[in-house]
């Protein structure tokens, strides 16, 4: 897996919010409907969307959302699919 160049904020989010959900996205990025649904999810769960680094694997682009707690990360993965990860927080 490789990561796109990302600012310090993306790496910092992954360190501070260690529950990561990777969601596959189109080459153009998120479509308007999916983006709206993700924003709505964060509003319902009273969380701020925190993006991690963008991952590239096997020709597919993945956006990484970072969460502080396991329950919210799992709920996000359940609603939007993708892969769930627990980082070491470093």
GROMACS .gro file of N, CA and C in nm:
model
  270
    1UNK      N    1   0.086  -0.117   0.000
    1UNK     CA    2   0.000   0.000   0.000
    1UNK      C    3   0.090   0.122   0.000
    2UNK      N    4   0.051   0.219  -0.078
    2UNK     CA    5   0.123   0.345  -0.075
    2UNK      C    6   0.026   0.456  -0.037
    3UNK      N    7   0.082   0.564   0.009
    3UNK     CA    8   0.000   0.677   0.051
    3UNK      C    9   0.037   0.798  -0.033
    4UNK      N   10  -0.065   0.877  -0.064
    4UNK     CA   11  -0.041   1.003  -0.135
    4UNK      C   12   0.031   1.097  -0.040
    5UNK      N   13   0.096   1.192  -0.098
    5UNK     CA   14   0.156   1.294  -0.012
    5UNK      C   15   0.044   1.360   0.064
    6UNK      N   16   0.061   1.370   0.188
    6UNK     CA   17  -0.044   1.430   0.271
    6UNK      C   18   0.020   1.530   0.365
    7UNK      N   19  -0.061   1.624   0.404
    7UNK     CA   20  -0.013   1.723   0.498
    7UNK      C   21   0.005   1.660   0.636
    8UNK      N   22   0.061   1.738   0.723
    8UNK     CA   23   0.083   1.691   0.860
    8UNK      C   24  -0.048   1.661   0.930
    9UNK      N   25  -0.155   1.730   0.890
    9UNK     CA   26  -0.284   1.710   0.956
    9UNK      C   27  -0.336   1.568   0.938
   10UNK      N   28  -0.322   1.512   0.818
   10UNK     CA   29  -0.371   1.376   0.792
   10UNK      C   30  -0.295   1.275   0.877
   11UNK      N   31  -0.164   1.285   0.881
   11UNK     CA   32  -0.084   1.193   0.962
   11UNK      C   33  -0.113   1.213   1.111
   12UNK      N   34  -0.132   1.338   1.152
   12UNK     CA   35  -0.164   1.367   1.292
   12UNK      C   36  -0.300   1.308   1.329
   13UNK      N   37  -0.398   1.317   1.238
   13UNK     CA   38  -0.529   1.258   1.265
   13UNK      C   39  -0.516   1.107   1.287
   14UNK      N   40  -0.437   1.041   1.205
   14UNK     CA   41  -0.420   0.897   1.220
   14UNK      C   42  -0.350   0.860   1.350
   15UNK      N   43  -0.264   0.948   1.399
   15UNK     CA   44  -0.196   0.922   1.525
   15UNK      C   45  -0.288   0.947   1.644
   16UNK      N   46  -0.369   1.051   1.635
   16UNK     CA   47  -0.453   1.089   1.748
   16UNK      C   48  -0.585   1.012   1.753
   17UNK      N   49  -0.636   0.976   1.637
   17UNK     CA   50  -0.764   0.905   1.626
   17UNK      C   51  -0.736   0.770   1.560
   18UNK      N   52  -0.701   0.670   1.638
   18UNK     CA   53  -0.641   0.548   1.586
   18UNK      C   54  -0.735   0.446   1.521
   19UNK      N   55  -0.865   0.470   1.521
   19UNK     CA   56  -0.956   0.376   1.455
   19UNK      C   57  -0.983   0.430   1.315
   20UNK      N   58  -0.935   0.358   1.216
   20UNK     CA   59  -0.936   0.404   1.078
   20UNK      C   60  -1.032   0.319   0.996
   21UNK      N   61  -1.109   0.385   0.910
   21UNK     CA   62  -1.193   0.315   0.814
   21UNK      C   63  -1.153   0.363   0.675
   22UNK      N   64  -1.112   0.270   0.590
   22UNK     CA   65  -1.077   0.300   0.452
   22UNK      C   66  -1.195   0.267   0.363
   23UNK      N   67  -1.238   0.365   0.284
   23UNK     CA   68  -1.351   0.347   0.193
   23UNK      C   69  -1.300   0.368   0.050
   24UNK      N   70  -1.327   0.273  -0.039
   24UNK     CA   71  -1.284   0.292  -0.178
   24UNK      C   72  -1.363   0.404  -0.244
   25UNK      N   73  -1.295   0.486  -0.322
   25UNK     CA   74  -1.360   0.596  -0.393
   25UNK      C   75  -1.320   0.594  -0.540
   26UNK      N   76  -1.398   0.660  -0.621
   26UNK     CA   77  -1.369   0.671  -0.764
   26UNK      C   78  -1.246   0.758  -0.784
   27UNK      N   79  -1.186   0.748  -0.901
   27UNK     CA   80  -1.067   0.827  -0.932
   27UNK      C   81  -1.092   0.977  -0.917
   28UNK      N   82  -1.216   1.021  -0.938
   28UNK     CA   83  -1.252   1.163  -0.925
   28UNK      C   84  -1.274   1.203  -0.780
   29UNK      N   85  -1.275   1.108  -0.688
   29UNK     CA   86  -1.300   1.138  -0.548
   29UNK      C   87  -1.443   1.105  -0.510
   30UNK      N   88  -1.488   1.158  -0.400
   30UNK     CA   89  -1.623   1.131  -0.352
   30UNK      C   90  -1.726   1.197  -0.443
   31UNK      N   91  -1.834   1.124  -0.468
   31UNK     CA   92  -1.943   1.189  -0.540
   31UNK      C   93  -2.026   1.268  -0.439
   32UNK      N   94  -2.109   1.356  -0.489
   32UNK     CA   95  -2.184   1.448  -0.403
   32UNK      C   96  -2.274   1.371  -0.306
   33UNK      N   97  -2.341   1.267  -0.353
   33UNK     CA   98  -2.434   1.192  -0.268
   33UNK      C   99  -2.360   1.123  -0.153
   34UNK      N  100  -2.250   1.055  -0.184
   34UNK     CA  101  -2.174   0.986  -0.079
   34UNK      C  102  -2.117   1.088   0.021
   35UNK      N  103  -2.065   1.197  -0.029
   35UNK     CA  104  -2.012   1.300   0.059
   35UNK      C  105  -2.120   1.351   0.154
   36UNK      N  106  -2.239   1.372   0.101
   36UNK     CA  107  -2.352   1.419   0.184
   36UNK      C  108  -2.387   1.317   0.292
   37UNK      N  109  -2.387   1.191   0.255
   37UNK     CA  110  -2.417   1.085   0.352
   37UNK      C  111  -2.312   1.079   0.462
   38UNK      N  112  -2.186   1.095   0.425
   38UNK     CA  113  -2.078   1.091   0.525
   38UNK      C  114  -2.086   1.211   0.619
   39UNK      N  115  -2.114   1.328   0.564
   39UNK     CA  116  -2.132   1.447   0.649
   39UNK      C  117  -2.249   1.425   0.744
   40UNK      N  118  -2.358   1.369   0.692
   40UNK     CA  119  -2.475   1.340   0.776
   40UNK      C  120  -2.443   1.242   0.887
   41UNK      N  121  -2.365   1.139   0.857
   41UNK     CA  122  -2.324   1.042   0.959
   41UNK      C  123  -2.252   1.112   1.073
   42UNK      N  124  -2.158   1.200   1.039
   42UNK     CA  125  -2.082   1.269   1.143
   42UNK      C  126  -2.172   1.361   1.226
   43UNK      N  127  -2.269   1.425   1.162
   43UNK     CA  128  -2.362   1.511   1.237
   43UNK      C  129  -2.445   1.429   1.335
   44UNK      N  130  -2.498   1.317   1.288
   44UNK     CA  131  -2.581   1.231   1.374
   44UNK      C  132  -2.500   1.179   1.493
   45UNK      N  133  -2.372   1.149   1.471
   45UNK     CA  134  -2.287   1.094   1.577
   45UNK      C  135  -2.211   1.203   1.654
   46UNK      N  136  -2.240   1.329   1.622
   46UNK     CA  137  -2.177   1.443   1.691
   46UNK      C  138  -2.025   1.434   1.689
   47UNK      N  139  -1.971   1.404   1.571
   47UNK     CA  140  -1.827   1.397   1.554
   47UNK      C  141  -1.785   1.489   1.440
   48UNK      N  142  -1.661   1.529   1.444
   48UNK     CA  143  -1.602   1.608   1.337
   48UNK      C  144  -1.538   1.512   1.237
   49UNK      N  145  -1.564   1.527   1.108
   49UNK     CA  146  -1.496   1.440   1.011
   49UNK      C  147  -1.346   1.465   1.015
   50UNK      N  148  -1.272   1.358   1.033
   50UNK     CA  149  -1.125   1.368   1.037
   50UNK      C  150  -1.068   1.273   0.933
   51UNK      N  151  -1.008   1.333   0.831
   51UNK     CA  152  -0.951   1.253   0.724
   51UNK      C  153  -0.807   1.217   0.754
   52UNK      N  154  -0.772   1.094   0.718
   52UNK     CA  155  -0.634   1.049   0.724
   52UNK      C  156  -0.573   1.061   0.586
   53UNK      N  157  -0.467   0.987   0.567
   53UNK     CA  158  -0.399   0.988   0.437
   53UNK      C  159  -0.483   0.913   0.333
   54UNK      N  160  -0.463   0.945   0.208
   54UNK     CA  161  -0.526   0.874   0.098
   54UNK      C  162  -0.438   0.755   0.063
   55UNK      N  163  -0.498   0.636   0.055
   55UNK     CA  164  -0.421   0.515   0.026
   55UNK      C  165  -0.445   0.471  -0.117
   56UNK      N  166  -0.340   0.416  -0.180
   56UNK     CA  167  -0.349   0.359  -0.314
   56UNK      C  168  -0.308   0.213  -0.305
   57UNK      N  169  -0.395   0.126  -0.353
   57UNK     CA  170  -0.363  -0.018  -0.347
   57UNK      C  171  -0.430  -0.086  -0.466
   58UNK      N  172  -0.353  -0.161  -0.542
   58UNK     CA  173  -0.404  -0.238  -0.656
   58UNK      C  174  -0.487  -0.151  -0.750
   59UNK      N  175  -0.442  -0.032  -0.778
   59UNK     CA  176  -0.511   0.057  -0.870
   59UNK      C  177  -0.636   0.124  -0.814
   60UNK      N  178  -0.665   0.103  -0.687
   60UNK     CA  179  -0.784   0.161  -0.624
   60UNK      C  180  -0.742   0.270  -0.526
   61UNK      N  181  -0.821   0.376  -0.519
   61UNK     CA  182  -0.797   0.486  -0.424
   61UNK      C  183  -0.889   0.464  -0.305
   62UNK      N  184  -0.833   0.485  -0.185
   62UNK     CA  185  -0.910   0.473  -0.061
   62UNK      C  186  -0.892   0.601   0.020
   63UNK      N  187  -1.003   0.655   0.067
   63UNK     CA  188  -0.999   0.765   0.163
   63UNK      C  189  -1.008   0.704   0.302
   64UNK      N  190  -0.934   0.761   0.395
   64UNK     CA  191  -0.928   0.709   0.531
   64UNK      C  192  -0.991   0.809   0.628
   65UNK      N  193  -1.093   0.764   0.701
   65UNK     CA  194  -1.156   0.845   0.805
   65UNK      C  195  -1.107   0.794   0.939
   66UNK      N  196  -1.080   0.887   1.031
   66UNK     CA  197  -1.020   0.855   1.160
   66UNK      C  198  -1.121   0.883   1.271
   67UNK      N  199  -1.126   0.790   1.366
   67UNK     CA  200  -1.221   0.802   1.477
   67UNK      C  201  -1.150   0.776   1.609
   68UNK      N  202  -1.200   0.841   1.712
   68UNK     CA  203  -1.143   0.824   1.846
   68UNK      C  204  -1.193   0.696   1.913
   69UNK      N  205  -1.318   0.658   1.882
   69UNK     CA  206  -1.372   0.541   1.951
   69UNK      C  207  -1.411   0.431   1.853
   70UNK      N  208  -1.401   0.310   1.902
   70UNK     CA  209  -1.426   0.190   1.824
   70UNK      C  210  -1.570   0.181   1.775
   71UNK      N  211  -1.665   0.213   1.859
   71UNK     CA  212  -1.807   0.199   1.823
   71UNK      C  213  -1.843   0.287   1.703
   72UNK      N  214  -1.797   0.411   1.702
   72UNK     CA  215  -1.829   0.501   1.591
   72UNK      C  216  -1.759   0.455   1.463
   73UNK      N  217  -1.635   0.411   1.475
   73UNK     CA  218  -1.563   0.361   1.357
   73UNK      C  219  -1.633   0.239   1.298
   74UNK      N  220  -1.676   0.149   1.382
   74UNK     CA  221  -1.747   0.030   1.332
   74UNK      C  222  -1.880   0.067   1.269
   75UNK      N  223  -1.952   0.162   1.327
   75UNK     CA  224  -2.078   0.207   1.269
   75UNK      C  225  -2.055   0.269   1.131
   76UNK      N  226  -1.947   0.345   1.119
   76UNK     CA  227  -1.913   0.406   0.991
   76UNK      C  228  -1.881   0.298   0.887
   77UNK      N  229  -1.799   0.201   0.926
   77UNK     CA  230  -1.763   0.091   0.835
   77UNK      C  231  -1.887   0.011   0.795
   78UNK      N  232  -1.977  -0.009   0.888
   78UNK     CA  233  -2.099  -0.084   0.859
   78UNK      C  234  -2.187  -0.009   0.760
   79UNK      N  235  -2.196   0.122   0.775
   79UNK     CA  236  -2.281   0.201   0.687
   79UNK      C  237  -2.219   0.222   0.549
   80UNK      N  238  -2.087   0.243   0.543
   80UNK     CA  239  -2.024   0.281   0.417
   80UNK      C  240  -1.934   0.174   0.359
   81UNK      N  241  -1.921   0.062   0.425
   81UNK     CA  242  -1.833  -0.042   0.375
   81UNK      C  243  -1.688  -0.006   0.400
   82UNK      N  244  -1.602  -0.068   0.326
   82UNK     CA  245  -1.461  -0.041   0.343
   82UNK      C  246  -1.398  -0.130   0.447
   83UNK      N  247  -1.274  -0.102   0.475
   83UNK     CA  248  -1.196  -0.183   0.568
   83UNK      C  249  -1.172  -0.105   0.696
   84UNK      N  250  -1.176  -0.175   0.807
   84UNK     CA  251  -1.158  -0.117   0.939
   84UNK      C  252  -1.018  -0.151   0.988
   85UNK      N  253  -0.948  -0.053   1.045
   85UNK     CA  254  -0.815  -0.073   1.100
   85UNK      C  255  -0.804  -0.010   1.237
   86UNK      N  256  -0.723  -0.069   1.319
   86UNK     CA  257  -0.685  -0.009   1.448
   86UNK      C  258  -0.537   0.017   1.440
   87UNK      N  259  -0.496   0.143   1.446
   87UNK     CA  260  -0.355   0.176   1.439
   87UNK      C  261  -0.298   0.177   1.581
   88UNK      N  262  -0.168   0.192   1.587
   88UNK     CA  263  -0.102   0.197   1.716
   88UNK      C  264  -0.107   0.336   1.778
   89UNK      N  265  -0.149   0.433   1.695
   89UNK     CA  266  -0.156   0.570   1.745
   89UNK      C  267  -0.023   0.641   1.745
   90UNK      N  268   0.071   0.588   1.671
   90UNK     CA  269   0.203   0.655   1.662
   90UNK      C  270   0.231   0.701   1.523
   0.00000   0.00000   0.00000
